PDB file of C-alpha atoms in Angstrom:
ATOM      1  CA  MET A 280     -25.262  43.908  31.486  1.00 75.00           C
ATOM      2  CA  ILE A 281     -22.549  43.392  28.505  1.00 78.00           C
ATOM      3  CA  SER A 282     -19.925  43.039  30.721  1.00 81.00           C
ATOM      4  CA  LEU A 283     -21.911  40.387  32.840  1.00 86.00           C
ATOM      5  CA  PHE A 284     -22.499  38.507  29.653  1.00 86.00           C
ATOM      6  CA  LEU A 285     -18.692  38.649  28.583  1.00 87.00           C
ATOM      7  CA  ILE A 286     -17.798  37.269  32.173  1.00 90.00           C
ATOM      8  CA  ILE A 287     -20.164  34.566  31.868  1.00 93.00           C
ATOM      9  CA  VAL A 288     -18.844  33.557  28.682  1.00 91.00           C
ATOM     10  CA  LEU A 289     -15.423  33.762  29.944  1.00 91.00           C
ATOM     11  CA  LEU A 290     -16.517  31.491  32.697  1.00 94.00           C
ATOM     12  CA  LEU A 291     -18.005  29.107  30.482  1.00 94.00           C
ATOM     13  CA  VAL A 292     -14.715  28.645  28.324  1.00 93.00           C
ATOM     14  CA  ILE A 293     -12.723  28.231  31.514  1.00 93.00           C
ATOM     15  CA  PHE A 294     -15.101  25.588  32.676  1.00 94.00           C
ATOM     16  CA  VAL A 295     -14.874  23.787  29.396  1.00 93.00           C
ATOM     17  CA  SER A 296     -11.042  24.111  28.956  1.00 92.00           C
ATOM     18  CA  PHE A 297     -10.799  22.687  32.713  1.00 92.00           C
ATOM     19  CA  LEU A 298     -13.364  19.706  31.744  1.00 92.00           C
ATOM     20  CA  VAL A 299     -11.202  18.651  28.677  1.00 89.00           C
ATOM     21  CA  GLY A 300      -7.929  18.955  30.712  1.00 88.00           C
ATOM     22  CA  TRP A 301      -9.117  16.926  33.694  1.00 89.00           C
ATOM     23  CA  ALA A 302     -10.734  14.267  31.310  1.00 87.00           C
ATOM     24  CA  ILE A 303      -7.399  13.773  29.384  1.00 82.00           C
ATOM     25  CA  SER A 304      -5.209  13.771  32.294  1.00 82.00           C
ATOM     26  CA  LEU A 305      -7.703  11.161  33.859  1.00 81.00           C
ATOM     27  CA  HIS A 306      -7.341   9.096  30.489  1.00 77.00           C
ATOM     28  CA  PHE A 307      -3.692   9.439  30.638  1.00 74.00           C
ATOM     29  CA  ARG A 308      -3.292   8.266  34.428  1.00 74.00           C
ATOM     30  CA  ARG A 309      -5.735   5.415  34.229  1.00 72.00           C
ATOM     31  CA  PHE A 310      -4.789   4.141  30.820  1.00 65.00           C
ATOM     32  CA  GLY A 311      -1.298   5.225  30.163  1.00 63.00           C
ATOM     33  CA  LEU A 312       0.514   3.684  27.442  1.00 62.00           C
ATOM     34  CA  PRO A 313       4.089   2.844  26.627  1.00 56.00           C
ATOM     35  CA  GLY A 314       5.909   6.174  25.450  1.00 57.00           C
ATOM     36  CA  ASP A 315       3.844   8.490  27.677  1.00 66.00           C
ATOM     37  CA  PRO A 316       6.312  11.100  28.134  1.00 75.00           C
ATOM     38  CA  ILE A 317       5.861  12.382  24.809  1.00 75.00           C
ATOM     39  CA  PHE A 318       2.184  12.802  25.640  1.00 76.00           C
ATOM     40  CA  LYS A 319       2.895  14.568  28.900  1.00 79.00           C
ATOM     41  CA  ARG A 320       5.016  16.938  27.053  1.00 83.00           C
ATOM     42  CA  VAL A 321       2.206  17.742  24.802  1.00 82.00           C
ATOM     43  CA  PHE A 322      -0.414  18.043  27.729  1.00 83.00           C
ATOM     44  CA  ASN A 323       2.246  20.710  29.327  1.00 87.00           C
ATOM     45  CA  VAL A 324       2.069  22.761  26.397  1.00 90.00           C
ATOM     46  CA  PHE A 325      -1.739  22.725  26.117  1.00 89.00           C
ATOM     47  CA  LYS A 326      -1.788  23.744  29.546  1.00 90.00           C
ATOM     48  CA  ILE A 327       0.559  26.541  29.083  1.00 93.00           C
ATOM     49  CA  GLY A 328      -1.165  27.526  26.260  1.00 93.00           C
ATOM     50  CA  SER A 329      -4.656  27.504  27.305  1.00 92.00           C
ATOM     51  CA  ILE A 330      -3.515  29.884  30.525  1.00 93.00           C
ATOM     52  CA  ALA A 331      -2.198  32.142  27.928  1.00 94.00           C
ATOM     53  CA  PHE A 332      -5.500  32.537  25.887  1.00 93.00           C
ATOM     54  CA  ILE A 333      -7.491  32.653  28.747  1.00 93.00           C
ATOM     55  CA  GLY A 334      -5.260  35.150  30.453  1.00 94.00           C
ATOM     56  CA  LEU A 335      -5.544  37.409  27.223  1.00 92.00           C
ATOM     57  CA  GLY A 336      -9.272  37.139  27.383  1.00 92.00           C
ATOM     58  CA  ILE A 337      -9.375  38.378  31.107  1.00 92.00           C
ATOM     59  CA  LEU A 338      -6.838  41.034  30.246  1.00 92.00           C
ATOM     60  CA  PHE A 339      -8.837  42.215  27.720  1.00 89.00           C
ATOM     61  CA  LEU A 340     -12.029  42.060  29.530  1.00 89.00           C
ATOM     62  CA  ILE A 341     -10.317  44.306  32.445  1.00 90.00           C
ATOM     63  CA  ILE A 342      -9.201  46.767  29.872  1.00 89.00           C
ATOM     64  CA  ASN A 343     -12.657  46.900  28.750  1.00 83.00           C
ATOM     65  CA  LEU A 344     -13.993  47.345  31.887  1.00 82.00           C
ATOM     66  CA  LEU A 345     -11.468  50.091  33.171  1.00 81.00           C
ATOM     67  CA  ARG A 346     -11.762  52.506  29.964  1.00 69.00           C
TER      68      ARG A 346
ATOM     69  CA  MET B  15      -4.170   0.845  32.752  1.00 59.00           C
ATOM     70  CA  ILE B  16      -3.089  -1.313  30.013  1.00 69.00           C
ATOM     71  CA  THR B  17      -1.677  -4.485  32.037  1.00 74.00           C
ATOM     72  CA  ILE B  18       1.101  -6.436  30.308  1.00 77.00           C
ATOM     73  CA  ASP B  19       2.407  -9.485  31.966  1.00 79.00           C
ATOM     74  CA  PRO B  20       6.072  -9.319  33.217  1.00 81.00           C
ATOM     75  CA  ASP B  21       6.901 -12.042  30.904  1.00 83.00           C
ATOM     76  CA  GLU B  22       4.934 -10.587  28.039  1.00 85.00           C
ATOM     77  CA  LYS B  23       7.302  -8.976  25.600  1.00 88.00           C
ATOM     78  CA  ILE B  24       5.926  -5.848  23.455  1.00 88.00           C
ATOM     79  CA  HIS B  25       7.080  -6.482  19.675  1.00 90.00           C
ATOM     80  CA  LEU B  26       5.596  -3.331  18.336  1.00 89.00           C
ATOM     81  CA  THR B  27       3.536  -0.316  19.413  1.00 88.00           C
ATOM     82  CA  THR B  28       2.018   1.719  16.614  1.00 90.00           C
ATOM     83  CA  ARG B  29      -0.525   4.473  15.834  1.00 91.00           C
ATOM     84  CA  ARG B  30      -1.737   5.865  12.717  1.00 92.00           C
ATOM     85  CA  HIS B  31       0.433   7.320  10.216  1.00 93.00           C
ATOM     86  CA  ARG B  32       1.863  10.859  11.040  1.00 92.00           C
ATOM     87  CA  TYR B  33       0.457  11.863   7.580  1.00 93.00           C
ATOM     88  CA  VAL B  34      -2.954  11.201   9.191  1.00 93.00           C
ATOM     89  CA  LEU B  35      -2.373  13.759  12.103  1.00 92.00           C
ATOM     90  CA  LEU B  36      -0.992  16.167   9.760  1.00 94.00           C
ATOM     91  CA  ARG B  37      -3.848  15.825   7.391  1.00 94.00           C
ATOM     92  CA  LEU B  38      -6.201  16.674  10.318  1.00 93.00           C
ATOM     93  CA  LEU B  39      -4.196  19.316  12.035  1.00 94.00           C
ATOM     94  CA  VAL B  40      -3.296  21.642   9.094  1.00 95.00           C
ATOM     95  CA  PRO B  41      -7.049  22.992   8.666  1.00 94.00           C
ATOM     96  CA  GLU B  42      -7.229  23.503  12.270  1.00 93.00           C
ATOM     97  CA  ALA B  43      -3.750  25.183  12.417  1.00 92.00           C
ATOM     98  CA  LEU B  44      -4.734  27.520   9.445  1.00 95.00           C
ATOM     99  CA  ILE B  45      -7.727  28.761  11.289  1.00 94.00           C
ATOM    100  CA  PHE B  46      -5.921  29.220  14.752  1.00 93.00           C
ATOM    101  CA  LEU B  47      -2.979  31.140  12.372  1.00 95.00           C
ATOM    102  CA  ALA B  48      -5.811  33.067  10.859  1.00 96.00           C
ATOM    103  CA  LEU B  49      -7.178  34.027  14.240  1.00 94.00           C
ATOM    104  CA  ILE B  50      -3.808  35.177  15.370  1.00 94.00           C
ATOM    105  CA  ILE B  51      -3.337  37.417  12.392  1.00 95.00           C
ATOM    106  CA  LEU B  52      -6.844  38.762  13.415  1.00 94.00           C
ATOM    107  CA  MET B  53      -5.760  39.533  16.639  1.00 92.00           C
ATOM    108  CA  ILE B  54      -2.845  41.508  15.401  1.00 93.00           C
ATOM    109  CA  LEU B  55      -4.801  43.548  13.032  1.00 93.00           C
ATOM    110  CA  LEU B  56      -7.440  44.447  15.524  1.00 90.00           C
ATOM    111  CA  PHE B  57      -4.748  46.156  17.639  1.00 85.00           C
ATOM    112  CA  PHE B  58      -3.635  48.593  14.641  1.00 88.00           C
ATOM    113  CA  ILE B  59      -6.739  48.933  12.211  1.00 87.00           C
ATOM    114  CA  ARG B  60      -9.149  51.891  12.720  1.00 85.00           C
ATOM    115  CA  LEU B  61     -12.471  50.407  14.057  1.00 83.00           C
ATOM    116  CA  PRO B  62     -15.746  52.362  13.362  1.00 82.00           C
ATOM    117  CA  ALA B  63     -17.956  53.123  16.159  1.00 81.00           C
ATOM    118  CA  TRP B  64     -20.935  51.019  17.156  1.00 80.00           C
ATOM    119  CA  PRO B  65     -24.031  51.518  14.426  1.00 82.00           C
ATOM    120  CA  ASP B  66     -26.595  53.854  15.274  1.00 85.00           C
ATOM    121  CA  TRP B  67     -29.292  51.329  14.979  1.00 87.00           C
ATOM    122  CA  LEU B  68     -27.491  48.823  17.502  1.00 82.00           C
ATOM    123  CA  ILE B  69     -27.073  52.072  19.983  1.00 83.00           C
ATOM    124  CA  ASP B  70     -30.902  53.151  19.720  1.00 86.00           C
ATOM    125  CA  PHE B  71     -31.746  49.341  20.249  1.00 83.00           C
ATOM    126  CA  PHE B  72     -29.529  48.840  22.978  1.00 80.00           C
ATOM    127  CA  PRO B  73     -28.113  51.963  24.412  1.00 80.00           C
ATOM    128  CA  ALA B  74     -25.938  50.384  27.269  1.00 78.00           C
ATOM    129  CA  ILE B  75     -23.586  49.383  24.354  1.00 78.00           C
ATOM    130  CA  ILE B  76     -21.749  52.441  24.132  1.00 80.00           C
ATOM    131  CA  LEU B  77     -20.105  51.838  27.418  1.00 79.00           C
ATOM    132  CA  VAL B  78     -17.925  48.810  26.047  1.00 81.00           C
ATOM    133  CA  LYS B  79     -15.063  49.437  23.559  1.00 83.00           C
ATOM    134  CA  LEU B  80     -15.728  47.605  20.175  1.00 85.00           C
ATOM    135  CA  ARG B  81     -11.908  46.977  19.909  1.00 88.00           C
ATOM    136  CA  TYR B  82     -11.432  45.239  23.335  1.00 88.00           C
ATOM    137  CA  VAL B  83     -14.722  43.248  22.923  1.00 89.00           C
ATOM    138  CA  LEU B  84     -13.642  41.891  19.473  1.00 91.00           C
ATOM    139  CA  LEU B  85      -9.964  41.099  20.937  1.00 92.00           C
ATOM    140  CA  PHE B  86     -11.564  39.272  23.851  1.00 92.00           C
ATOM    141  CA  LEU B  87     -13.837  37.111  21.771  1.00 93.00           C
ATOM    142  CA  VAL B  88     -10.939  36.474  19.484  1.00 94.00           C
ATOM    143  CA  ALA B  89      -8.936  35.189  22.558  1.00 94.00           C
ATOM    144  CA  LEU B  90     -11.886  33.087  23.319  1.00 94.00           C
ATOM    145  CA  PHE B  91     -11.885  31.464  19.895  1.00 93.00           C
ATOM    146  CA  LEU B  92      -8.108  31.030  19.947  1.00 94.00           C
ATOM    147  CA  GLN B  93      -8.587  29.121  23.316  1.00 94.00           C
ATOM    148  CA  PHE B  94     -11.654  26.966  21.613  1.00 93.00           C
ATOM    149  CA  PHE B  95      -9.329  26.146  18.599  1.00 92.00           C
ATOM    150  CA  TRP B  96      -6.387  25.288  20.837  1.00 93.00           C
ATOM    151  CA  LEU B  97      -8.575  22.952  22.684  1.00 93.00           C
ATOM    152  CA  ILE B  98      -9.802  21.215  19.283  1.00 93.00           C
ATOM    153  CA  ILE B  99      -6.042  20.785  18.196  1.00 92.00           C
ATOM    154  CA  PHE B 100      -5.428  19.228  21.574  1.00 90.00           C
ATOM    155  CA  LEU B 101      -8.289  16.991  21.173  1.00 90.00           C
ATOM    156  CA  THR B 102      -7.275  15.922  17.731  1.00 91.00           C
ATOM    157  CA  ILE B 103      -3.466  15.058  19.022  1.00 89.00           C
ATOM    158  CA  THR B 104      -5.034  13.300  21.975  1.00 87.00           C
ATOM    159  CA  ASN B 105      -7.333  11.086  19.852  1.00 89.00           C
ATOM    160  CA  TYR B 106      -4.485  10.250  17.761  1.00 89.00           C
ATOM    161  CA  TYR B 107      -2.105   9.360  20.376  1.00 86.00           C
ATOM    162  CA  PHE B 108      -4.648   7.373  22.540  1.00 85.00           C
ATOM    163  CA  ASP B 109      -5.609   5.364  19.333  1.00 88.00           C
ATOM    164  CA  CYS B 110      -2.919   2.837  19.512  1.00 89.00           C
ATOM    165  CA  TRP B 111      -2.428  -0.817  18.733  1.00 90.00           C
ATOM    166  CA  ILE B 112       0.252  -3.241  20.707  1.00 91.00           C
ATOM    167  CA  ILE B 113       1.758  -6.409  19.455  1.00 91.00           C
ATOM    168  CA  THR B 114       3.034  -8.658  22.050  1.00 90.00           C
ATOM    169  CA  ASP B 115       4.391 -12.046  21.765  1.00 89.00           C
ATOM    170  CA  ARG B 116       0.906 -13.324  22.802  1.00 88.00           C
ATOM    171  CA  ARG B 117      -1.703 -11.087  21.577  1.00 90.00           C
ATOM    172  CA  THR B 118      -2.521  -7.691  19.918  1.00 90.00           C
ATOM    173  CA  ILE B 119      -3.935  -4.780  22.022  1.00 89.00           C
ATOM    174  CA  HIS B 120      -6.207  -2.031  20.577  1.00 89.00           C
ATOM    175  CA  THR B 121      -7.103   1.270  22.692  1.00 87.00           C
ATOM    176  CA  GLU B 122      -9.213   3.825  21.304  1.00 86.00           C
ATOM    177  CA  LEU B 123     -10.513   7.132  22.475  1.00 85.00           C
ATOM    178  CA  ARG B 124     -13.832   7.394  20.926  1.00 84.00           C
ATOM    179  CA  ALA B 125     -14.943  10.561  22.768  1.00 84.00           C
ATOM    180  CA  LEU B 126     -13.851  12.444  25.700  1.00 82.00           C
ATOM    181  CA  PHE B 127     -15.512  10.128  28.023  1.00 83.00           C
ATOM    182  CA  SER B 128     -15.688   7.038  25.880  1.00 84.00           C
ATOM    183  CA  ARG B 129     -12.845   4.513  25.431  1.00 83.00           C
ATOM    184  CA  ILE B 130     -12.407   1.348  24.094  1.00 85.00           C
ATOM    185  CA  PHE B 131      -9.926  -1.574  24.898  1.00 84.00           C
ATOM    186  CA  SER B 132     -10.008  -4.819  23.319  1.00 86.00           C
ATOM    187  CA  SER B 133      -7.352  -7.436  22.759  1.00 87.00           C
ATOM    188  CA  VAL B 134      -6.989 -10.538  20.558  1.00 88.00           C
ATOM    189  CA  SER B 135      -4.758 -13.686  21.347  1.00 88.00           C
ATOM    190  CA  HIS B 136      -2.635 -14.566  18.616  1.00 87.00           C
ATOM    191  CA  ASP B 137      -3.832 -18.284  18.319  1.00 85.00           C
ATOM    192  CA  LYS B 138      -7.359 -17.155  17.460  1.00 85.00           C
ATOM    193  CA  ILE B 139      -6.168 -15.395  14.320  1.00 87.00           C
ATOM    194  CA  GLN B 140      -7.189 -16.993  11.269  1.00 86.00           C
ATOM    195  CA  ASP B 141      -6.327 -14.459   8.637  1.00 87.00           C
ATOM    196  CA  ILE B 142      -4.468 -11.146   8.165  1.00 90.00           C
ATOM    197  CA  THR B 143      -4.986  -8.748   5.134  1.00 91.00           C
ATOM    198  CA  VAL B 144      -3.194  -5.569   4.350  1.00 93.00           C
ATOM    199  CA  ASP B 145      -5.205  -2.903   2.374  1.00 93.00           C
ATOM    200  CA  ILE B 146      -2.933   0.028   0.972  1.00 93.00           C
ATOM    201  CA  HIS B 147      -5.476   2.147  -1.167  1.00 90.00           C
ATOM    202  CA  GLY B 148      -4.741   5.514  -2.750  1.00 91.00           C
ATOM    203  CA  ILE B 149      -1.566   7.656  -3.854  1.00 93.00           C
ATOM    204  CA  PHE B 150      -0.389   8.992  -0.458  1.00 92.00           C
ATOM    205  CA  PRO B 151      -0.781   5.426   1.211  1.00 92.00           C
ATOM    206  CA  THR B 152       1.183   3.971  -1.386  1.00 93.00           C
ATOM    207  CA  VAL B 153       4.030   6.684  -1.584  1.00 94.00           C
ATOM    208  CA  LEU B 154       4.024   7.107   2.331  1.00 92.00           C
ATOM    209  CA  ARG B 155       3.631   3.258   2.877  1.00 92.00           C
ATOM    210  CA  PHE B 156       0.611   3.168   5.276  1.00 93.00           C
ATOM    211  CA  GLY B 157      -2.649   1.119   5.422  1.00 93.00           C
ATOM    212  CA  ASN B 158      -4.927  -0.904   7.035  1.00 93.00           C
ATOM    213  CA  LEU B 159      -4.309  -4.108   8.237  1.00 93.00           C
ATOM    214  CA  LYS B 160      -7.600  -6.489   8.993  1.00 91.00           C
ATOM    215  CA  ILE B 161      -7.345  -9.439  11.347  1.00 90.00           C
ATOM    216  CA  GLN B 162     -10.214 -11.997  11.215  1.00 87.00           C
ATOM    217  CA  THR B 163     -10.351 -14.094  14.343  1.00 84.00           C
ATOM    218  CA  ALA B 164     -11.600 -17.510  14.997  1.00 78.00           C
ATOM    219  CA  GLY B 165     -14.165 -16.861  17.644  1.00 67.00           C
ATOM    220  CA  GLY B 166     -17.442 -14.887  16.684  1.00 62.00           C
ATOM    221  CA  PHE B 167     -15.812 -13.990  13.348  1.00 58.00           C
ATOM    222  CA  ARG B 168     -14.629 -10.645  14.821  1.00 71.00           C
ATOM    223  CA  GLU B 169     -12.657  -8.308  12.652  1.00 78.00           C
ATOM    224  CA  PHE B 170      -9.585  -6.557  14.155  1.00 83.00           C
ATOM    225  CA  ILE B 171      -8.495  -3.407  12.052  1.00 88.00           C
ATOM    226  CA  PHE B 172      -5.336  -1.430  12.463  1.00 90.00           C
ATOM    227  CA  GLN B 173      -6.315   1.643  10.542  1.00 89.00           C
ATOM    228  CA  GLU B 174      -3.866   3.849   8.395  1.00 92.00           C
ATOM    229  CA  ILE B 175      -0.762   2.380  10.276  1.00 93.00           C
ATOM    230  CA  PRO B 176       2.807   2.714   8.869  1.00 93.00           C
ATOM    231  CA  GLU B 177       4.546  -0.266   7.132  1.00 92.00           C
ATOM    232  CA  PRO B 178       1.206  -2.563   7.684  1.00 92.00           C
ATOM    233  CA  TYR B 179       3.411  -5.212   5.758  1.00 93.00           C
ATOM    234  CA  LYS B 180       6.138  -5.301   8.441  1.00 93.00           C
ATOM    235  CA  ALA B 181       3.351  -5.305  11.061  1.00 93.00           C
ATOM    236  CA  LYS B 182       1.950  -8.299   9.540  1.00 92.00           C
ATOM    237  CA  ASP B 183       5.143 -10.038   9.606  1.00 93.00           C
ATOM    238  CA  ILE B 184       5.561  -9.469  13.288  1.00 93.00           C
ATOM    239  CA  ILE B 185       2.042 -10.886  13.957  1.00 92.00           C
ATOM    240  CA  LEU B 186       2.837 -14.055  11.951  1.00 91.00           C
ATOM    241  CA  GLN B 187       5.942 -14.492  13.696  1.00 91.00           C
ATOM    242  CA  ALA B 188       4.381 -13.784  17.117  1.00 90.00           C
ATOM    243  CA  GLN B 189       1.728 -16.597  16.058  1.00 88.00           C
ATOM    244  CA  ARG B 190       4.245 -19.011  15.051  1.00 89.00           C
ATOM    245  CA  GLY B 191       6.294 -18.503  18.384  1.00 87.00           C
ATOM    246  CA  LEU B 192       3.332 -18.726  20.334  1.00 83.00           C
ATOM    247  CA  ASN B 193       2.222 -22.078  18.522  1.00 82.00           C
ATOM    248  CA  GLN B 194       5.852 -23.561  18.882  1.00 82.00           C
ATOM    249  CA  LYS B 195       5.590 -22.765  22.915  1.00 76.00           C
ATOM    250  CA  LYS B 196       2.416 -24.961  22.845  1.00 69.00           C
TER     251      LYS B 196
END
């Protein structure tokens, strides 16, 4: 029951992160500004960070379920 | 996409001063760091067991480990603050003023799905005001630049841009150039 609740919270965070990333990349593609490569690099760092933190969350959840 | 004519020259692309970005990022970064420290501490500190009243109220809770639930929640909070930090940077980046030889363009990201794009032709500019107010703006040389336009008495404000006097000179120069062409 609790694990199910934690999984739902995790899915919600993944959905919000994906939505934000998608919205920003949409703005970026449609309304690009001069000097965009700088922002592209920042966006890549954001993607890597997001994958890492969500990955950590999944890892702790799996450890919790297995123990 | 911002379309600039092939024969239109960009004289200046400016955003808010980096101090403004730093001012917004420092509190968020501190919370982020505190969460990382908390995560490291959670690995090593001895945690108490679930309280008895909680076990009585919800017996299934003994099946989950307090340490890993807390680590899981901290990881999600880290992701949440990571999002906020990135949104602050995005907001800073998309809030931009472009001065060309013909017009001044302003783009602003108001919310995630709300964006404003406006431009004013230099021949419609009636008055330009520079406003530098406070200790940090004076020392770091940033401030507001207000453009009063003729049609509809609209105000066009460059907020907290670096070197506003330089931007003012560039606009006036571009305006003179545009008038000479006509």
